[in-house]
Tab-separated table of C-alpha atoms in Angstrom:
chain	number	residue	atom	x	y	z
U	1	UNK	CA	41.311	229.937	195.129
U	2	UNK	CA	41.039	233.614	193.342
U	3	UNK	CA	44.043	234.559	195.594
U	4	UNK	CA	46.204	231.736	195.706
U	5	UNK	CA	46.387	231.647	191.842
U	6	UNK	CA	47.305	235.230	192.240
U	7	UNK	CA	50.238	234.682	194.281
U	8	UNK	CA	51.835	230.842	193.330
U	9	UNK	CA	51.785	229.076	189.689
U	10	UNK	CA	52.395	225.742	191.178
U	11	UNK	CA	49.798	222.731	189.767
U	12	UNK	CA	49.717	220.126	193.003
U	13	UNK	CA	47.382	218.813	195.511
U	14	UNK	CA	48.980	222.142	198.260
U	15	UNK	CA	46.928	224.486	197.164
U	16	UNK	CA	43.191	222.502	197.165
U	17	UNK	CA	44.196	221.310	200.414
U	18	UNK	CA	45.200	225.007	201.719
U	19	UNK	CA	41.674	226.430	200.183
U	20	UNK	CA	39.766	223.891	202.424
U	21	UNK	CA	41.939	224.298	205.620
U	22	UNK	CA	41.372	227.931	205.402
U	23	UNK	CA	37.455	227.533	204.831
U	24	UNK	CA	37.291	225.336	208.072
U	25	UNK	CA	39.258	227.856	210.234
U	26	UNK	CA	37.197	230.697	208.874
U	27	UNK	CA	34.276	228.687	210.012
U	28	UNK	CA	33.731	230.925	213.651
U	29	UNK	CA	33.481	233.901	211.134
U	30	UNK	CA	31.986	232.780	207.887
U	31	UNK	CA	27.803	232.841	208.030
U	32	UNK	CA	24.897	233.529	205.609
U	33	UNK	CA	24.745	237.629	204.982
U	34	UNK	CA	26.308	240.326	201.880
U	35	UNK	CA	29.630	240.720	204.371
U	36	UNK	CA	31.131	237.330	202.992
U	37	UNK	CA	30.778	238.392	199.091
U	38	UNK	CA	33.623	241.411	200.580
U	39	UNK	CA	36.021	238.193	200.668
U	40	UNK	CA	35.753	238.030	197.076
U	41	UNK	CA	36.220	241.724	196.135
U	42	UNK	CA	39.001	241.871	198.281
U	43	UNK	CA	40.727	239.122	196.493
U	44	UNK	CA	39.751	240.883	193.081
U	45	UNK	CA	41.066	244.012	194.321
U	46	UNK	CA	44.502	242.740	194.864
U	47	UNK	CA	44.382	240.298	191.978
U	48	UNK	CA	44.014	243.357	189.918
U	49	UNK	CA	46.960	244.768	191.872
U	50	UNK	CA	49.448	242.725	191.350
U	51	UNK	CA	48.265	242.460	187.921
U	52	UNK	CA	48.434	246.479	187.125
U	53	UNK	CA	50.841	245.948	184.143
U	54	UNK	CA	47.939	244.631	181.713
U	55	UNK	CA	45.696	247.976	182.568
U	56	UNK	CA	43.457	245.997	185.194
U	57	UNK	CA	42.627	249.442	187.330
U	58	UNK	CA	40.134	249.984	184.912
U	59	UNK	CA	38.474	246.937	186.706
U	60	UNK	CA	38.055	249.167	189.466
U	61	UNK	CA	35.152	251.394	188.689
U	62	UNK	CA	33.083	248.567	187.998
U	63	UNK	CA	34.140	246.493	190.929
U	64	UNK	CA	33.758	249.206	193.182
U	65	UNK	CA	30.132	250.067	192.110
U	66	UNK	CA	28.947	246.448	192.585
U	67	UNK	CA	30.516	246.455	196.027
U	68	UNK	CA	29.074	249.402	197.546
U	69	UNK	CA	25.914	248.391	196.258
U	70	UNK	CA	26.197	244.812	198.268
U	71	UNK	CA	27.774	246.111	201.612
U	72	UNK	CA	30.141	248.738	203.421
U	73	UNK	CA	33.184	246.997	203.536
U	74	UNK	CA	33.485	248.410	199.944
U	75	UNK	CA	36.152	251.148	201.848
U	76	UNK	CA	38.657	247.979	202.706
U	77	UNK	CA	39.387	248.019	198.600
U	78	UNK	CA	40.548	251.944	198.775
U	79	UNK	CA	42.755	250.925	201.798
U	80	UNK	CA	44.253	247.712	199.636
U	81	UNK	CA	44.631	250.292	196.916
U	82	UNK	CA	46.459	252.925	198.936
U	83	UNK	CA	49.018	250.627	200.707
U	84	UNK	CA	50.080	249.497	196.803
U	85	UNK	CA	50.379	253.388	196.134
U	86	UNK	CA	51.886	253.889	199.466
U	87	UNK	CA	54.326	251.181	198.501
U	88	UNK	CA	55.619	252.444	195.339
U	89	UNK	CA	56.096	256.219	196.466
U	90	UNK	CA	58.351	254.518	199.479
U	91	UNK	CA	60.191	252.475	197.277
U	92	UNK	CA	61.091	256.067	195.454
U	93	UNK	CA	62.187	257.862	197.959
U	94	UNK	CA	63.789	255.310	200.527
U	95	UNK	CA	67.843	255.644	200.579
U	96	UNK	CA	69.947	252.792	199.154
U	97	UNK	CA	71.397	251.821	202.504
U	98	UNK	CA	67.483	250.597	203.730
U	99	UNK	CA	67.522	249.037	200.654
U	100	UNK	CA	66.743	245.483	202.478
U	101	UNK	CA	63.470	246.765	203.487
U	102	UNK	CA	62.042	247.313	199.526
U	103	UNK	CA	62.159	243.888	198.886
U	104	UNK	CA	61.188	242.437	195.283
U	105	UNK	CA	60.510	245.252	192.519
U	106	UNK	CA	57.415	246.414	192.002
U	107	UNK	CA	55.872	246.268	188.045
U	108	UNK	CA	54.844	249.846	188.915
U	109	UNK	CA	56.498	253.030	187.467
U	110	UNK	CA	55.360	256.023	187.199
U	111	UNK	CA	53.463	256.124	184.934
U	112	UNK	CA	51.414	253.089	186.116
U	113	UNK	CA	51.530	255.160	189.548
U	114	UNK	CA	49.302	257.683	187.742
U	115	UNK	CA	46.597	256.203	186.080
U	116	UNK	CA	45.901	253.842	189.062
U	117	UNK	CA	45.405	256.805	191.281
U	118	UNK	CA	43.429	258.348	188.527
U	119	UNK	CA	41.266	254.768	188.318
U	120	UNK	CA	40.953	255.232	192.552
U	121	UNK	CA	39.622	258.612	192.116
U	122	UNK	CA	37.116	257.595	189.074
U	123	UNK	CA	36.551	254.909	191.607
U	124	UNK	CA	35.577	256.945	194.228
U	125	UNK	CA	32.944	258.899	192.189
U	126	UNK	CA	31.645	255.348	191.092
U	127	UNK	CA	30.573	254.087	194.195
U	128	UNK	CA	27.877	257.074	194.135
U	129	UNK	CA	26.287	255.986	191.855
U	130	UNK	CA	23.300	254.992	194.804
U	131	UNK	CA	20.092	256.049	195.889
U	132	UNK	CA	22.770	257.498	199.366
U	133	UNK	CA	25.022	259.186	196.632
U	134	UNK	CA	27.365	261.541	198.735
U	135	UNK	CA	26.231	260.184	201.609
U	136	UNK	CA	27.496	257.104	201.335
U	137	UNK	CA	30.834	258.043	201.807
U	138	UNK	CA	29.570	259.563	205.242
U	139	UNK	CA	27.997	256.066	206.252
U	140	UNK	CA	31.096	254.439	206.216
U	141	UNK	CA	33.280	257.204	207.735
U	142	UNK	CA	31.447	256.171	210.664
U	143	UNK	CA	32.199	252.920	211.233
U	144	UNK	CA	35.631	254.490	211.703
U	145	UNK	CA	34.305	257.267	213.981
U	146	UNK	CA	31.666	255.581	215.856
U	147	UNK	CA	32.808	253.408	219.428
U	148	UNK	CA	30.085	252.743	220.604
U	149	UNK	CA	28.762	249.675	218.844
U	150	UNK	CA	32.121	248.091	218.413
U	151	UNK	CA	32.313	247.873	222.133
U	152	UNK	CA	29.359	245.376	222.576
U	153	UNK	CA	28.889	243.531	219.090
U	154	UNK	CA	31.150	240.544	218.986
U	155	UNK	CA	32.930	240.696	215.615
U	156	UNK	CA	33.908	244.286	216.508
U	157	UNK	CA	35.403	243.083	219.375
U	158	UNK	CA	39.677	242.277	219.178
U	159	UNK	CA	40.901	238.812	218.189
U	160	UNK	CA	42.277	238.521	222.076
U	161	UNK	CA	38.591	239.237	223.471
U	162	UNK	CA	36.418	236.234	224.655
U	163	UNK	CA	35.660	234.578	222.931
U	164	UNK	CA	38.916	234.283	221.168
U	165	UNK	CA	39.710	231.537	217.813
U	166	UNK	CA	43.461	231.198	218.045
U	167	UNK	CA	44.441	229.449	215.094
U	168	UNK	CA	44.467	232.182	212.393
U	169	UNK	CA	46.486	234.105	214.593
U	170	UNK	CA	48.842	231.128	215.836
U	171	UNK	CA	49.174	230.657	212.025
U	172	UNK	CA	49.393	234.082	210.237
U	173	UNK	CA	52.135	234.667	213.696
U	174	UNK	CA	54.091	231.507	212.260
U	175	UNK	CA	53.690	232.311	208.866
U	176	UNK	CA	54.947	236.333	209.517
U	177	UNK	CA	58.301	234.690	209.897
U	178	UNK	CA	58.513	233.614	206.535
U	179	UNK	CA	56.846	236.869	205.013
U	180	UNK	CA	59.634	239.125	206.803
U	181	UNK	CA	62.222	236.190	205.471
U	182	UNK	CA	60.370	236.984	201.789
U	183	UNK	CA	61.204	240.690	202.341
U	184	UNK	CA	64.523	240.595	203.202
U	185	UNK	CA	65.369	237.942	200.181
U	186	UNK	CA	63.428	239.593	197.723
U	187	UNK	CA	60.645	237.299	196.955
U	188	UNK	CA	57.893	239.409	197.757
U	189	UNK	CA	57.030	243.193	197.547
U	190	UNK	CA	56.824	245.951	200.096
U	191	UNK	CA	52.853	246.229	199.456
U	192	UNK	CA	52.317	242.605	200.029
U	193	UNK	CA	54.766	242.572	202.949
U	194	UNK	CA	52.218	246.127	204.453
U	195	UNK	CA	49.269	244.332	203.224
U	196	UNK	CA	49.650	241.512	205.308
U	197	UNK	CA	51.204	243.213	208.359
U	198	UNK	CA	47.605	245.869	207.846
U	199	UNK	CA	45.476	242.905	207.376
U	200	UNK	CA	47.399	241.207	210.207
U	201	UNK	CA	46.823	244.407	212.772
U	202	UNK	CA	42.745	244.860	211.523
U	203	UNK	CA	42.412	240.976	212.834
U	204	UNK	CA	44.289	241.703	215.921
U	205	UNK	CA	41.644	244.734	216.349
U	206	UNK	CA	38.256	243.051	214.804
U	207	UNK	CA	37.397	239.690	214.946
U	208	UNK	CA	35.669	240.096	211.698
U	209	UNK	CA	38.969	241.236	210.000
U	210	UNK	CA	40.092	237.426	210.666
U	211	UNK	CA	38.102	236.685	207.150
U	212	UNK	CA	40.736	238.862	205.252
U	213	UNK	CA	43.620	237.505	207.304
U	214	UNK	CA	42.139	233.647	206.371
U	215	UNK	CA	42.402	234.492	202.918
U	216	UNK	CA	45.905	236.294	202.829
U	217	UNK	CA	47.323	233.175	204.466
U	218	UNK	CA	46.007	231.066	201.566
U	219	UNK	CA	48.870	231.665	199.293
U	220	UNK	CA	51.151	232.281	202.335
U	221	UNK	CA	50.638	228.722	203.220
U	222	UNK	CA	50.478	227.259	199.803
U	223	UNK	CA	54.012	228.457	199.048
U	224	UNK	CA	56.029	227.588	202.284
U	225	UNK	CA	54.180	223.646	202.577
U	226	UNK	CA	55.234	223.798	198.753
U	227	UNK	CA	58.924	225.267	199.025
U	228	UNK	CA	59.261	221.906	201.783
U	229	UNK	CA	58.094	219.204	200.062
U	230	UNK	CA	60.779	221.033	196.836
U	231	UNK	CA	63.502	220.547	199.195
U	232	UNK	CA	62.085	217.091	200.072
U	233	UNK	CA	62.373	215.896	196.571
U	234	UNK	CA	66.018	217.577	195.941
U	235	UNK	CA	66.918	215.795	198.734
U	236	UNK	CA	65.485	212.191	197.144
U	237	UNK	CA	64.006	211.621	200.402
U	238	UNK	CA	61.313	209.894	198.392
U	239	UNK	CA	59.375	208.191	201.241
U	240	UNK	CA	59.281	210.745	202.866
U	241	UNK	CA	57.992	212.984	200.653
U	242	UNK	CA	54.928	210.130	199.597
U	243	UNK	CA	54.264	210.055	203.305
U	244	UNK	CA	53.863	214.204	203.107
U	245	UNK	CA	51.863	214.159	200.119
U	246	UNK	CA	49.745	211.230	201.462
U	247	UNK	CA	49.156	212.739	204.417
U	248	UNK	CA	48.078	216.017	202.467
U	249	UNK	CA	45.857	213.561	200.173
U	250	UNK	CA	43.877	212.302	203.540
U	251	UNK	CA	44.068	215.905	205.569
U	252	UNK	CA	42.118	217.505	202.628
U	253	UNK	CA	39.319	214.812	202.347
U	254	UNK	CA	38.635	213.949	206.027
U	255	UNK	CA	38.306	218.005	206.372
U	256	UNK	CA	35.994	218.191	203.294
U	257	UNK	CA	33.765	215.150	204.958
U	258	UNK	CA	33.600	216.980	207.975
U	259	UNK	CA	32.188	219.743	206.397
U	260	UNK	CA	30.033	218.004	204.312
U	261	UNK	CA	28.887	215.823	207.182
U	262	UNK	CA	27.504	218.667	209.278
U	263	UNK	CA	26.247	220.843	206.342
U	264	UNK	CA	22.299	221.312	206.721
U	265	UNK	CA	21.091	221.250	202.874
U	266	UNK	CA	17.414	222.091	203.981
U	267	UNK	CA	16.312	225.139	201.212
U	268	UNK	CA	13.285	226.213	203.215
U	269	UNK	CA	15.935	227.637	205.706
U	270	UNK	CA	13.127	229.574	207.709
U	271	UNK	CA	10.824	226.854	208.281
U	272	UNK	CA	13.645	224.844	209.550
U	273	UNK	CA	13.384	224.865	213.190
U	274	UNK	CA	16.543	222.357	214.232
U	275	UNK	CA	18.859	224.601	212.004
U	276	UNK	CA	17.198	228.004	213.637
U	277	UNK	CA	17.492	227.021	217.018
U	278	UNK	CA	20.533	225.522	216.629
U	279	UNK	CA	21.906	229.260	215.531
U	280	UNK	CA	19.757	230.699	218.367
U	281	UNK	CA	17.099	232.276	216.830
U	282	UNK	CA	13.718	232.066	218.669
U	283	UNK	CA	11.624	229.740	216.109
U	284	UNK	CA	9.589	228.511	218.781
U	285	UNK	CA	8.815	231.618	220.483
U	286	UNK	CA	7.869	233.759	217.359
U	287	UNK	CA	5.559	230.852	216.344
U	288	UNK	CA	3.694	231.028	220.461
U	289	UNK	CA	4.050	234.820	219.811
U	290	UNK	CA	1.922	234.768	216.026
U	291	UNK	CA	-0.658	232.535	218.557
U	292	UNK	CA	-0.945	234.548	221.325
U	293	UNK	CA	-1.304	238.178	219.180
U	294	UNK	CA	-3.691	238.392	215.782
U	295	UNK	CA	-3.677	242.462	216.076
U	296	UNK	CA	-1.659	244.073	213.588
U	297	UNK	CA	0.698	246.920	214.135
U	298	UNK	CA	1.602	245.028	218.121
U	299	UNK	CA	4.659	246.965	219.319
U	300	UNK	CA	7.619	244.281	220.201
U	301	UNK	CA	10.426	245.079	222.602
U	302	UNK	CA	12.986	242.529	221.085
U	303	UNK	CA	16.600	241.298	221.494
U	304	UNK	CA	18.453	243.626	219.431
U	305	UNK	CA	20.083	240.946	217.237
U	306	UNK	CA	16.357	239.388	216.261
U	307	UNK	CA	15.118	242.520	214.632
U	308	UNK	CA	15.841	241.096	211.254
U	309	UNK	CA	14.702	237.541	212.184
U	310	UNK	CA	11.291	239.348	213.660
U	311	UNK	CA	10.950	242.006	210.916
U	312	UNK	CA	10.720	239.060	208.365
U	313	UNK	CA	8.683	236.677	210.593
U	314	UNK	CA	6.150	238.983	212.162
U	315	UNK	CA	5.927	241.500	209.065
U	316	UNK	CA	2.675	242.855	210.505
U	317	UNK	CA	4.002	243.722	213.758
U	318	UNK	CA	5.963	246.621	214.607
U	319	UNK	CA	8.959	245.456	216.027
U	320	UNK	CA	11.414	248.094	218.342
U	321	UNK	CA	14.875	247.473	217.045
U	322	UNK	CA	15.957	246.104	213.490
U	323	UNK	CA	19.879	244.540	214.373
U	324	UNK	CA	20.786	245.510	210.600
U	325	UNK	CA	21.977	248.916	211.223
U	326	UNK	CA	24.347	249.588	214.550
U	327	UNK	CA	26.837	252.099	213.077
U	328	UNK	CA	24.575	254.426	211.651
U	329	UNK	CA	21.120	254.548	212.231
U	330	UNK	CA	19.925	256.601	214.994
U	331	UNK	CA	16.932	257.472	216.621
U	332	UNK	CA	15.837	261.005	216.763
U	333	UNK	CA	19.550	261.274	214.762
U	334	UNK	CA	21.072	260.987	218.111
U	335	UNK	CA	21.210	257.855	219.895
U	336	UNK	CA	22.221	254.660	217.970
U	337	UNK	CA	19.993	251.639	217.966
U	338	UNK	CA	22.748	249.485	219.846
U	339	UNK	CA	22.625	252.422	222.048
U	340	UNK	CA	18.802	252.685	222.726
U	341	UNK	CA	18.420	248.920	223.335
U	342	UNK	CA	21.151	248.964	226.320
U	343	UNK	CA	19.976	251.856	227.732
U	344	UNK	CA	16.372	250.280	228.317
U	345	UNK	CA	17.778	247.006	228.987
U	346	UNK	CA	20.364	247.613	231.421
U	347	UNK	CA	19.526	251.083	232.887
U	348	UNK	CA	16.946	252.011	235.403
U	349	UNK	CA	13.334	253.734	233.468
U	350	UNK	CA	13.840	251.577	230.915
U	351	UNK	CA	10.335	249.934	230.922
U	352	UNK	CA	8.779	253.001	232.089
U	353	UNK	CA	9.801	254.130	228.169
U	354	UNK	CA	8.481	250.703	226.907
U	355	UNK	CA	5.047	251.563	228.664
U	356	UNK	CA	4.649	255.114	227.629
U	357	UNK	CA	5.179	253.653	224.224
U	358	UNK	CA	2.156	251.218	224.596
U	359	UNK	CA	4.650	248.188	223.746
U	360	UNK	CA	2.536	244.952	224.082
U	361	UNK	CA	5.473	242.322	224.284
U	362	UNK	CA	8.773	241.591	224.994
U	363	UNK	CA	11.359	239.056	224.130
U	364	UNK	CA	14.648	238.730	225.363
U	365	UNK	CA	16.991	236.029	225.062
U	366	UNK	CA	17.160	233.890	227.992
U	367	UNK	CA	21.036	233.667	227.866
U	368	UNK	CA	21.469	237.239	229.119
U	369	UNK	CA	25.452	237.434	228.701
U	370	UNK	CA	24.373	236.871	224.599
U	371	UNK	CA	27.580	234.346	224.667
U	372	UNK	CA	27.447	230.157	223.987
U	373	UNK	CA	29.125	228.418	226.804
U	374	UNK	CA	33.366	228.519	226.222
U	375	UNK	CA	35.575	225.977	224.926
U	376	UNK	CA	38.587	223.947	226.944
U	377	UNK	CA	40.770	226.835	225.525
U	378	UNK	CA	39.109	229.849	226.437
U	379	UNK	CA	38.721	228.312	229.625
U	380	UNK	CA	42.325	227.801	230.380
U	381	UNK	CA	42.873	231.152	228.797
U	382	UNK	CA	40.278	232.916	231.120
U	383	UNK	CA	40.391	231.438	233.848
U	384	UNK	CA	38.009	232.196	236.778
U	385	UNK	CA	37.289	235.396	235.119
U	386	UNK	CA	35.228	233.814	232.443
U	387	UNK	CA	32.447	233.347	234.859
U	388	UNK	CA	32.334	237.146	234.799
U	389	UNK	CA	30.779	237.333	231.508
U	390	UNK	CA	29.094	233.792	230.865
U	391	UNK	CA	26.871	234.667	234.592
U	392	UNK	CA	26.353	237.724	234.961
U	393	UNK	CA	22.710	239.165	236.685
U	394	UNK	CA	19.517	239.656	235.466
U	395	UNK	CA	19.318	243.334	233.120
U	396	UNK	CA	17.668	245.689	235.110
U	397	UNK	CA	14.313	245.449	232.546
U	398	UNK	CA	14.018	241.730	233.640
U	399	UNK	CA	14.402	243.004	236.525
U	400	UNK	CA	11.643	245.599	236.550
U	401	UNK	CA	9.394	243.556	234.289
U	402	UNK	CA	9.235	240.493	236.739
U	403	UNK	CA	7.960	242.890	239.778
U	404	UNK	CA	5.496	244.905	237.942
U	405	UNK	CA	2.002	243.671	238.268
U	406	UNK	CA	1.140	244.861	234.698
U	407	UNK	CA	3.512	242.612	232.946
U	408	UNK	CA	2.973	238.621	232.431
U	409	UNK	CA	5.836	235.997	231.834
U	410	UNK	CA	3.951	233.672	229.119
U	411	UNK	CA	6.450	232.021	227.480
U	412	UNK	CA	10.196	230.610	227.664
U	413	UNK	CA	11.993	227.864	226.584
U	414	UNK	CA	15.755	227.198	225.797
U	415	UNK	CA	16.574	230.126	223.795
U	416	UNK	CA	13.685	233.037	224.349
U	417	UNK	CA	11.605	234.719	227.159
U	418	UNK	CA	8.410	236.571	226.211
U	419	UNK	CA	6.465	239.209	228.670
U	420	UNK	CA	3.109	240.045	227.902
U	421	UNK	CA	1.766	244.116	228.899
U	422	UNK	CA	-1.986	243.273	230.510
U	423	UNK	CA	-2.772	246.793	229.953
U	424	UNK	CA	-2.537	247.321	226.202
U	425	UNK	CA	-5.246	245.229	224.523
């Protein structure tokens, strides 16, 4: 809402139905953790942007500090910031025969140039202001620097990478049209035009970049389906333009039901065992597993992406691998986490290491490729090749773990698989 009123001044039923579109396609992306509250800074970022003129940038200190204190997508804001700067300087220097490529005027001069790149600097000191302090900045250089984990964590993974949710990219490919059409006729900027081709390019590189993408098509959207039903009306094609608008009216409130219908309004969410299982976490098995074990300090092998769901459930076990940190924390500062849990899942020793470290259990998702089965469309898109990656073999620790005579299979069900070590007591 934040972004479309940033963009378009038009009062009608577009934009409501827009905002509720683009919350159902971001649904494959959108879940319960500090990453979504980044959708809102980023829209606050380039409200205050486009809004420069009435001395918003010095917003930015203050936004910036509450940001890096939620999450590390805090760094997206700088880049925002840059491509406006970016934008202006180009503008400056680029000769009068490209002049087709600057698009509308900016409300920047220089002046304005100045102080906001003196508000990014005081900025960048703000978001120190941490118990990390310098360091933070090194944190999140590595999620630029570090491969490793964006090779096997799905969001990390590009838009055209199974599984793949084509319709923000069918869309924001449609709606590029009309953005490069805006350039050229001087009814949008060259920093929204770069912002939207960088936003554009993240999504094609990171699924989870689709979120920013979603919400840059909001306004996008809003303005071309209202530019239509403009030349509709000039036209006095008046049933036609009822039947639009109807149309719109019913769109917007069979996709609200349909959210509402299959919202889960349960408040006790970890007690909740239909909506846990239902997102694959092991409710059953961690409730066999508090049975079976009444020691404290029990070392758990665990699925990497459980390690938050265990810490929290089992708080007086010890569990191996806490999913919260891939990118930078490291064991021994030199192997990641991600890194540690593929190497003794996959690789040959690796429950030799679980045994020299007296681990007591293990549990591993049963669904070792770690993906739900594929839709009709990633099926046509795939092909044969999709039963690559949805059947793949046992990991070598499953492996190891089921022909070892110290080791016990004692529990599985739909979603988990728990060993039990007969030697440690």
């Amino acid at each position: 809402i934040l972004i479309t009123k940033t963009f378009t001044k038009e009062k009608n039923l577009i934009a409501p139905m827009v905002v509720i579109l683009i919350a159902v396609l971001a649904n494959f992306i959108i879940t319960a953790r500090l990453a979504m509250l980044s959708a809102l800074f980023f829209a606050l970022i380039i409200f205050t942007l486009e809004k420069l003129d009435k001395k918003t940038y010095w917003y930015w200190p203050i936004i910036f500090w509450f940001w890096a204190a939620l999450h590390g997508s805090w760094i997206l804001g700088f880049i925002v910031i840059t491509i406006y700067l970016t934008s202006y300087l180009i503008t400056q220097i680029i000769p009068t025969k490209y002049e087709i490529l600057i698009g509308k005027k900016m409300i920047w001069d220089k002046k304005l140039w100045w102080k906001a790149l003196a508000a990014t600097v005081a900025s960048a000191v703000a978001v120190m202001a941490n118990p990390y302090g310098t360091k933070i900045w090194t944190e999140v250089i590595h999620y630029f620097s570090e491969n490793y984990f964006k090779s096997y964590i799905n969001e990390w993974l590009p838009s055209y990478a199974f599984p793949v949710f084509p319709w923000p990219l069918i869309i924001a490919a449609i709606c590029l049209a009309f953005v490069i059409w805006g350039l050229i006729k001087k009814k949008i900027t060259l920093a929204q035009f770069l912002l939207y081709l960088a936003i554009f390019y993240a999504a094609l590189q990171h699924k989870r970049n689709n979120l920013y993408l979603l919400i840059l098509l909001a306004p996008v959207i809003t303005i071309i389906l209202t530019k239509i039903t403009e030349m509709i009306r000039i036209k006095k094609q008046r049933i036609l333009f009822n039947i639009l608008y109807a149309l719109i009216i019913i769109g917007s409130i069979t996709l609200a039901f349909s959210q509402i219908k299959n919202t889960d309004y349960s408040r006790d969410l970890f007690n909740n065992s239909k909506l846990l299982s239902h997102w694959g976490a092991p409710y059953e098995a961690v409730n066999f597993l508090k049975q079976d074990n009444q020691q404290e300090n029990t070392k758990i092998f665990n699925e990497f992406w459980w390690g938050g769901y265990l810490n929290w459930t089992m708080r007086e076990s010890l569990v191996y691998l806490d999913g919260r940190g891939t990118a930078t924390w490291r064991l021994n500062n030199q192997e990641t986490l991600l890194g540690a849990y593929r190497r003794l899942k996959f690789e040959d020793h690796g429950l030799e290491e679980l045994e020299k470290n007296q681990v007591k259990y293990v549990i591993l998702e049963r669904n070792f490729s770690g993906y739900s089965q594929s839709d009709k469309f990633n099926k046509f898109l795939f092909g044969d090749k999709l039963n690559q990656v949805l059947e793949i073999k046992d990991p070598q620790l499953v492996t190891d773990l089921a022909q070892s005579e110290n080791w016990k299979l004692i529990y599985k069900d739909n979603i988990a698989l728990i060993w039990k070590n007969l030697t440690v007591r």
